[in-house]
Short mmCIF file of C-alpha atoms in Angstrom, two decimals:
data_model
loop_
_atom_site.label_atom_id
_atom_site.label_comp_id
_atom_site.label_asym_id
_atom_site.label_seq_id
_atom_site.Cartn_x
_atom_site.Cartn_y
_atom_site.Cartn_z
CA UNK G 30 -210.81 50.78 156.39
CA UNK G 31 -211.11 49.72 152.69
CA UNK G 32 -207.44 50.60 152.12
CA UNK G 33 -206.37 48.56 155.19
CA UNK G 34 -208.41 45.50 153.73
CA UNK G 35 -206.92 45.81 150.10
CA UNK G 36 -203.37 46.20 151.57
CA UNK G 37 -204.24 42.45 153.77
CA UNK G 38 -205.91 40.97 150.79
CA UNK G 39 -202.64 41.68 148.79
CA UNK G 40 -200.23 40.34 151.29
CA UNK G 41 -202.43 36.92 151.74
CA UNK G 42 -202.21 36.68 148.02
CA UNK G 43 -198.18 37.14 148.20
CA UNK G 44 -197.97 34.60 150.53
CA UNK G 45 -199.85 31.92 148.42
CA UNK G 46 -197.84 33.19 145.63
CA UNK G 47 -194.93 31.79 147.49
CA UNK G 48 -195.81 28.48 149.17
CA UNK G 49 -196.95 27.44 145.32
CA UNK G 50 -193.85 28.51 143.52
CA UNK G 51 -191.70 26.88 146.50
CA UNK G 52 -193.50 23.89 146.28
CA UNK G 53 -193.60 23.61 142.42
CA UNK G 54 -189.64 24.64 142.53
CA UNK G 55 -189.31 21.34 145.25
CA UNK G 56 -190.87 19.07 143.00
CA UNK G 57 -189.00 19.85 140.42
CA UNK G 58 -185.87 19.57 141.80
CA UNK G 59 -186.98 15.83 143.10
CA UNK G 60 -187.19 14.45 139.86
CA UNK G 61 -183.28 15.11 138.90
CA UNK G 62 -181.68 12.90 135.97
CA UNK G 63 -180.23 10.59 138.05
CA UNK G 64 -183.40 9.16 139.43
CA UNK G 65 -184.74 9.35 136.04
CA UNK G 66 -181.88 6.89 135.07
CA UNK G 67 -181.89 4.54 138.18
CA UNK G 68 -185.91 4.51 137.70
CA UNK G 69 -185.72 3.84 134.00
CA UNK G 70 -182.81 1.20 134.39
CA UNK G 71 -184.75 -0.43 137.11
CA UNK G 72 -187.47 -1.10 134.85
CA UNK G 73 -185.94 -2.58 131.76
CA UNK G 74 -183.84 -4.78 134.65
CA UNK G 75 -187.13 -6.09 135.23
CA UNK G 76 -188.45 -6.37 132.03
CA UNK G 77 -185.39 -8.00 130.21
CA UNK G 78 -183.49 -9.23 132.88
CA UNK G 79 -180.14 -6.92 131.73
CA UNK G 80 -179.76 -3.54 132.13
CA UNK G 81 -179.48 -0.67 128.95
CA UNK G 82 -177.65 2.37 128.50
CA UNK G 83 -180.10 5.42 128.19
CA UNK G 84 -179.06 8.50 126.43
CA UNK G 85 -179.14 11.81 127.71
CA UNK G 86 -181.55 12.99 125.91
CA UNK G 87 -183.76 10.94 127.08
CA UNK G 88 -184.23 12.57 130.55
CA UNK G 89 -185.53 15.94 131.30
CA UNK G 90 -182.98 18.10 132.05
CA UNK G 91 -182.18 20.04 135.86
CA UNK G 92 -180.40 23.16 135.69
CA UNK G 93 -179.42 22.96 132.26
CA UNK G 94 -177.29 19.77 132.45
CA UNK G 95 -177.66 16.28 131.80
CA UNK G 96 -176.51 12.93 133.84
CA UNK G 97 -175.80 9.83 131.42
CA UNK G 98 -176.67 6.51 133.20
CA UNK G 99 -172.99 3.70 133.30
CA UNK G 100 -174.72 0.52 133.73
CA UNK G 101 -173.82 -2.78 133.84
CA UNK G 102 -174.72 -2.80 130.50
CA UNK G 103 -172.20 -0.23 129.05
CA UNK G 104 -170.11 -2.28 127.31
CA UNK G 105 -172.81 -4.39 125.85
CA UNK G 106 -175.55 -3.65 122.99
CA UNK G 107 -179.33 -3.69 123.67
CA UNK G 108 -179.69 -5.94 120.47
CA UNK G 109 -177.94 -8.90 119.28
CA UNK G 110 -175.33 -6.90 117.23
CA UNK G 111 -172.01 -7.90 116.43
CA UNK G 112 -169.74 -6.03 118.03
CA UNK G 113 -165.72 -6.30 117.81
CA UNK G 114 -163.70 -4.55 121.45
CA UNK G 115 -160.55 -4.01 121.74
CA UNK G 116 -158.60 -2.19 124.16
CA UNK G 117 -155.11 -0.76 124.75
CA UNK G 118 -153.50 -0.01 128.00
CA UNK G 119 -150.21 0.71 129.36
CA UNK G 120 -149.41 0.05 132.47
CA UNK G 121 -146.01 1.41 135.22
CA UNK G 122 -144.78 -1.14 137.91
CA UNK G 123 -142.44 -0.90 141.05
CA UNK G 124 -143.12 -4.17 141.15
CA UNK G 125 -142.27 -6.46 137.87
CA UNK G 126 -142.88 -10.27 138.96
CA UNK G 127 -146.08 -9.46 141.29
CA UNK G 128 -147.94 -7.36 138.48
CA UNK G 129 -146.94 -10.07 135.62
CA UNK G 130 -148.40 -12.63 138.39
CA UNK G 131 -151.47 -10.41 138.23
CA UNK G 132 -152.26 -10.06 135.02
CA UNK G 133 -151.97 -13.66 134.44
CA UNK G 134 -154.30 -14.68 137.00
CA UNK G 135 -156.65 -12.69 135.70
CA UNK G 136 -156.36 -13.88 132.18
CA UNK G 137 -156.73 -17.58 133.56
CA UNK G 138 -160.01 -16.20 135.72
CA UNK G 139 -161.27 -14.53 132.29
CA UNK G 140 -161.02 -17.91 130.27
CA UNK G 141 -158.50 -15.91 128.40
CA UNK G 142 -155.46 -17.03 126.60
CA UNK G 143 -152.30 -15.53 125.05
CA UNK G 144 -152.18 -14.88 122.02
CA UNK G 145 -148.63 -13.19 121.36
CA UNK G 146 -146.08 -11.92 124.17
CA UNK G 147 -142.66 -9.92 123.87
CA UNK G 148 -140.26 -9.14 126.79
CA UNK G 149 -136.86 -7.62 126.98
CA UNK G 150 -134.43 -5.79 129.32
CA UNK G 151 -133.04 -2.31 129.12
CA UNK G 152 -128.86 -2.10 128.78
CA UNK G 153 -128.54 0.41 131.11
CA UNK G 154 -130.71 0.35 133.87
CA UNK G 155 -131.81 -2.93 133.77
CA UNK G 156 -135.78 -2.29 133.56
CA UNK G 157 -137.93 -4.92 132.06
CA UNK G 158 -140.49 -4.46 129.97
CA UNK G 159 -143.21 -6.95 128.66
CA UNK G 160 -146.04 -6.78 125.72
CA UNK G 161 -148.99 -8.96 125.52
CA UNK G 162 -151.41 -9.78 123.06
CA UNK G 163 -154.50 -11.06 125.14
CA UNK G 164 -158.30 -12.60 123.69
CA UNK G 165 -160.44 -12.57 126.61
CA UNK G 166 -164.17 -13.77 125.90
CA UNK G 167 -166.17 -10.97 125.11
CA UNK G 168 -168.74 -11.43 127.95
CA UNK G 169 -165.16 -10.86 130.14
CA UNK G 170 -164.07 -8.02 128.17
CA UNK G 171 -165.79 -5.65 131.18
CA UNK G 172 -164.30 -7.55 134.07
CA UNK G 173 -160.76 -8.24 132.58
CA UNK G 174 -161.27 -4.35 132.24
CA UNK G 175 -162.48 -3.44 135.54
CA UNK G 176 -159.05 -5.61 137.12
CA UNK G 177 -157.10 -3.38 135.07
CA UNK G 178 -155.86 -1.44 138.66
CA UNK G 179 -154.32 -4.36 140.33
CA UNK G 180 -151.58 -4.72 137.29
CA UNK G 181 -150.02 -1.26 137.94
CA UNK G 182 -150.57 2.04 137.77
CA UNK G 183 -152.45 2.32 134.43
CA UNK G 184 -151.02 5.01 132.25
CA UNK G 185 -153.41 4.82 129.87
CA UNK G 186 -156.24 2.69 128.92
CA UNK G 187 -158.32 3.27 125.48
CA UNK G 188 -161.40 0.92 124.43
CA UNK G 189 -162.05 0.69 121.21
CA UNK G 190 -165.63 -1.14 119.80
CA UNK G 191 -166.44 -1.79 116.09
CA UNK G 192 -170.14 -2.45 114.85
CA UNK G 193 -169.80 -5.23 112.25
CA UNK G 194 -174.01 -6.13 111.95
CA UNK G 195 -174.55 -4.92 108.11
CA UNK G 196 -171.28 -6.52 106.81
CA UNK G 197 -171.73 -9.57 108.67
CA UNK G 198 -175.23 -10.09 107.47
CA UNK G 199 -174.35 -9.19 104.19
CA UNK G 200 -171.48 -11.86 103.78
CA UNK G 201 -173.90 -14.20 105.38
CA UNK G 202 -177.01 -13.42 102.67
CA UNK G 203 -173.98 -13.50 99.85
CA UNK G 204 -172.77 -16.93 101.28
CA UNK G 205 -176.20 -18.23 101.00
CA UNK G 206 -176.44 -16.44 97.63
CA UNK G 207 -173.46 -18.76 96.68
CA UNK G 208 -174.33 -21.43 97.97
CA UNK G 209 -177.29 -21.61 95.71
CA UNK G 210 -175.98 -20.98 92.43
CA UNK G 211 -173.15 -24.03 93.52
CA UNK G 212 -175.99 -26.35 93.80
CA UNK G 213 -177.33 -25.05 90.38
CA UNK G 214 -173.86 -25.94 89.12
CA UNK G 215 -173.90 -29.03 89.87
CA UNK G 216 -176.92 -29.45 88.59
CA UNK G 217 -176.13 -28.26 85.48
CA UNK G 218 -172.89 -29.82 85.19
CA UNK G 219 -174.72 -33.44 86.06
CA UNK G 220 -176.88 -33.31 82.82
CA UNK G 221 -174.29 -31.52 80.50
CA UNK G 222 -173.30 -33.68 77.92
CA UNK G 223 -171.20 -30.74 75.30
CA UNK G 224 -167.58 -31.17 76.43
CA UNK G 225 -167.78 -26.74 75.73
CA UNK G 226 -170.78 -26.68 78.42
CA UNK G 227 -168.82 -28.93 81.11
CA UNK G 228 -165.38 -26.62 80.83
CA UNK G 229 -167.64 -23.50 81.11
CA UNK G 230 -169.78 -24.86 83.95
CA UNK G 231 -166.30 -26.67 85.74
CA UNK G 232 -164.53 -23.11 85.43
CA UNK G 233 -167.87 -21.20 87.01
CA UNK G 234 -168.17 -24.04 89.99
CA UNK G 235 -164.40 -23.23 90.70
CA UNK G 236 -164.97 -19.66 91.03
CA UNK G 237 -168.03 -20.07 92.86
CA UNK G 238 -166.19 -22.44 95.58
CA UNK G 239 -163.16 -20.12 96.11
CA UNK G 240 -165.84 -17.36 96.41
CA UNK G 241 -167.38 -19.58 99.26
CA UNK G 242 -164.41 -20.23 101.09
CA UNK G 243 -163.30 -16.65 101.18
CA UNK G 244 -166.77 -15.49 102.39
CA UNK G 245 -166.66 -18.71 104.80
CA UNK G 246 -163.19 -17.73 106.06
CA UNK G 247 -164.27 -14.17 106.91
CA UNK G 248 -167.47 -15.21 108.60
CA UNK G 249 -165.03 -17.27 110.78
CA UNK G 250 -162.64 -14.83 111.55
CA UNK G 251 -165.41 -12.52 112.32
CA UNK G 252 -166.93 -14.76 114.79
CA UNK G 253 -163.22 -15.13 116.40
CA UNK G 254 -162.70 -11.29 116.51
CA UNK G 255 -166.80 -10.82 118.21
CA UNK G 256 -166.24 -13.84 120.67
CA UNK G 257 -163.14 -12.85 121.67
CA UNK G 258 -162.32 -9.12 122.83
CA UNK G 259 -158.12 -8.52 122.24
CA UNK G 260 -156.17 -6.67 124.75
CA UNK G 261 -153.20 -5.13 124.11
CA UNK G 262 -150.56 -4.67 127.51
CA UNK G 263 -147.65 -2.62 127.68
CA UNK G 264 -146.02 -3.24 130.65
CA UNK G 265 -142.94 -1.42 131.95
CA UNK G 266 -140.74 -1.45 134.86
CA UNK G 267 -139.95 1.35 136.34
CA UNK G 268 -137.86 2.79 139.45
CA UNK G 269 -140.84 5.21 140.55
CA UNK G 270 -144.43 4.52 139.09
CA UNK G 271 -146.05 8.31 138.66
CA UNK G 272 -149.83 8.34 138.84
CA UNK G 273 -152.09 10.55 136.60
CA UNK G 274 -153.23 13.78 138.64
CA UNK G 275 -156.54 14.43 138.54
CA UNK G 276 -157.51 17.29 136.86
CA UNK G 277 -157.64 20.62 138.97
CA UNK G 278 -160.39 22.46 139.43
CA UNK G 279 -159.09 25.94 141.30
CA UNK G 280 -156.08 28.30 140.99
CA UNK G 281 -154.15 26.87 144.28
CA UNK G 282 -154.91 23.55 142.59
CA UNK G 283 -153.57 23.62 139.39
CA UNK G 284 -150.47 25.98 141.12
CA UNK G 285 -149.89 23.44 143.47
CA UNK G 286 -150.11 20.12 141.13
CA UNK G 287 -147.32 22.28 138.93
CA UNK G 288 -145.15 22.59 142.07
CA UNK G 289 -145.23 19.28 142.51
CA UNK G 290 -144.81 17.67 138.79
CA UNK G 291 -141.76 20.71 138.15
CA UNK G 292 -140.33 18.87 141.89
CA UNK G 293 -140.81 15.70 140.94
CA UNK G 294 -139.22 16.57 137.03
CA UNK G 295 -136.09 18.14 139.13
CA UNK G 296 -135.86 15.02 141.65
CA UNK G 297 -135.67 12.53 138.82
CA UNK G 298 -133.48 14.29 136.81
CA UNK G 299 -130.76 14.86 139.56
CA UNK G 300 -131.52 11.21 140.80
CA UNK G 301 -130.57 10.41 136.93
CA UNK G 302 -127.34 12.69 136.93
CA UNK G 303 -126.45 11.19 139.58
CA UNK G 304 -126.54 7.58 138.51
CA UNK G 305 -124.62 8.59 135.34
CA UNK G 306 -122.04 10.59 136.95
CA UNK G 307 -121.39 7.37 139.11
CA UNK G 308 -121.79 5.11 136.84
CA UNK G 309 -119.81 6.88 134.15
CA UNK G 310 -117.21 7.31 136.69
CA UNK G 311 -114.42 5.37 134.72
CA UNK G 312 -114.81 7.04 131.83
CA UNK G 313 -115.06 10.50 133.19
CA UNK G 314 -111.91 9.90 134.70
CA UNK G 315 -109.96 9.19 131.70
CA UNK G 316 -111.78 12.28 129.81
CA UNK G 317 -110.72 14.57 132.63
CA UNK G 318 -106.99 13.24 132.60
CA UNK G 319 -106.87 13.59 128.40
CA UNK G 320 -108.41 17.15 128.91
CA UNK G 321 -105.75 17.93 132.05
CA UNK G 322 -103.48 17.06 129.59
CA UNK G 323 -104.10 18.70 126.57
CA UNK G 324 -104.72 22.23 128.90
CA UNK G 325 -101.07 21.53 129.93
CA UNK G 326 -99.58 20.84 126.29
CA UNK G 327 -101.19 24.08 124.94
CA UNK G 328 -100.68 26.22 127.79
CA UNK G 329 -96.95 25.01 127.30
CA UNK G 330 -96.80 25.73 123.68
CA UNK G 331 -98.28 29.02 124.55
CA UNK G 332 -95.69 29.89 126.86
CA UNK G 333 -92.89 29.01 123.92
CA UNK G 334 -94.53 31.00 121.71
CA UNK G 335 -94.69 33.79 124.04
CA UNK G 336 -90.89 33.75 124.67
CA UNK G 337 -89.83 33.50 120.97
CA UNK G 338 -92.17 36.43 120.15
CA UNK G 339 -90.70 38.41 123.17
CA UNK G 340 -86.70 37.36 122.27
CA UNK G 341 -87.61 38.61 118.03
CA UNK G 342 -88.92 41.87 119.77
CA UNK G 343 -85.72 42.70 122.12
CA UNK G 344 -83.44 41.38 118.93
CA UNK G 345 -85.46 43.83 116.77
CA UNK G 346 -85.10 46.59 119.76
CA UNK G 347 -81.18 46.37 120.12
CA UNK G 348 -80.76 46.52 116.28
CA UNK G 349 -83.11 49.48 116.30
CA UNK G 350 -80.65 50.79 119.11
CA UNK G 351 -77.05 49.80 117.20
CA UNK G 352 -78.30 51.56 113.85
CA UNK G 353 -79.16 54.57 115.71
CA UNK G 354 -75.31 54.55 117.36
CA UNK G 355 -73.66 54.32 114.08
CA UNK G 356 -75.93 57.15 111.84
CA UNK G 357 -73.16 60.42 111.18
CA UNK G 358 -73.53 63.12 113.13
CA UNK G 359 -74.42 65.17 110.08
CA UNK G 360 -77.40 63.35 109.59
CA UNK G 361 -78.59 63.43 112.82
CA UNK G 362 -78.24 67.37 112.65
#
């Protein structure tokens, strides 16, 4: 009886065992990164009216791996820092005039402008090809980005961001700086009356104005580079546009993606031997005559060769033959 009620006891005490550690596994497993994230995000939306990008290790972690939260805020700092974007891209086209079309209406949209463009033509097969230069405003820099699909199929696209804070503030504190010691100058220069002091204090103002203009000119050219984002296009028309595979994950994935690039690779080829076989026709055709030819000439002069060679032997042979007929018979014996 007292073994039957330990044995009960025990199994009651298993089960309990259980129900906790499922429910403690449950919770845990509710509060996965990605709510952390959309909770966290959430908040500062509320708080600050933008949203902030919130590092990894920031959020506890679920089965060993982390989520990182892509706001709306991505592209942009937390802080007022000054931050310089650029981006690269290249970009394939079936279609030439509709993507050109596309990319400027989204410039115009943007409040973007031009700043340098470069188009040609290829010699042979006829492709065109265009390069732009594009400032976008910098609070556009993520939309002009996100539109980046309806130009083409993008071959590439790289984003590049540069934090400029420390050497803008320091140009602005050495500006000031400068700005100071050209009012103490003038100062000086105003009640100088040694013709010495006025040529040392006119050569100092000098240096301290072109120092000002430099630092002036830099601040300005900073300001362009931070309010405007520049976007480099490479744009290039071409017969087929081939999109980037995703990357596979299995064995009949990565066999089957191969198949189909080494197809491809053999389609375009032949498709380009082709072209140049036609294309090259003329020329081929004259080749093939000159090589028809020369065959002929050699196999001609190989043929005179051949009979001279054979007439010296049978000349050599029926002298052999005549000497023989005329040697004594002594000398035979």
């Amino acid at each position: 009886m007292k073994k039957t009620f330990v044995q009960v006891l025990a199994l009651a005490l298993a089960v309990v065992l259980c129900v906790v550690g499922f429910s403690a596994c449950s919770g845990s497993s509710n509060a996965s990164p990605e709510m952390y994230y959309a909770t966290t995000a959430a908040a500062t939306y509320a708080e600050t009216g933008r949203y902030e990008t919130v590092s990894a290790d920031m959020a506890p972690a679920a089965g060993g791996a982390n989520t990182a939260y892509t706001g709306e805020g991505v592209y942009q700092p937390a802080d007022s820092r000054k931050i310089i974007y650029r981006a690269d891209m290249s970009v394939q086209t079936e279609h030439y005039d509709e993507s050109v079309e596309a990319i400027y209406a989204q410039i115009s949209a943007c409040g973007g402008y031009i700043e340098s463009s470069s188009s040609s033509r290829s010699a042979g097969s006829g492709d065109r090809s265009l390069s732009l230069t594009v400032r976008v405003p910098a609070e556009q820099f993520r939309a002009f980005m996100d539109a980046k699909d309806s130009f083409g199929v993008v071959r590439n696209a790289d984003i590049y961001q540069e934090d400029v804070t420390f050497s803008y503030i320091d140009m602005e504190a050495r500006l000031e700086t400068l700005e100071t010691k050209r009012e103490r100058l003038m100062a000086l220069l105003d009640k100088a009356t040694v013709m010495e002091d006025i040529i040392e204090l006119e050569s100092a103002l000098s240096d301290t104005v072109y120092q000002i203009e430099s630092y002036t000119s830099s601040l300005k050219r900073l300001d362009d580079q931070i309010g405007y984002s520049t976007v480099c296009i490479s744009l290039a028309e071409v017969y087929r546009a081939v999109e980037v595979p995703e990357t596979p994950k299995t064995l009949g994935e990565r066999i089957s993606q191969r198949f189909a690039s080494t197809m491809d690779d053999l389609s375009e080829f032949g498709e380009g031997l082709l072209v140049f076989l036609i294309g090259a026709s003329p020329v081929l055709v004259i080749l093939a005559l000159l090589i028809v030819v020369i065959v002929l000439i050699c196999r001609a002069a190989l043929r005179r060769s051949r009979r001279r060679l054979e007439a010296e032997h049978a000349r050599r042979r029926e002298l052999e033959a005549k000497a023989k007929e005329n040697k004594p018979e002594d000398e035979t014996k």
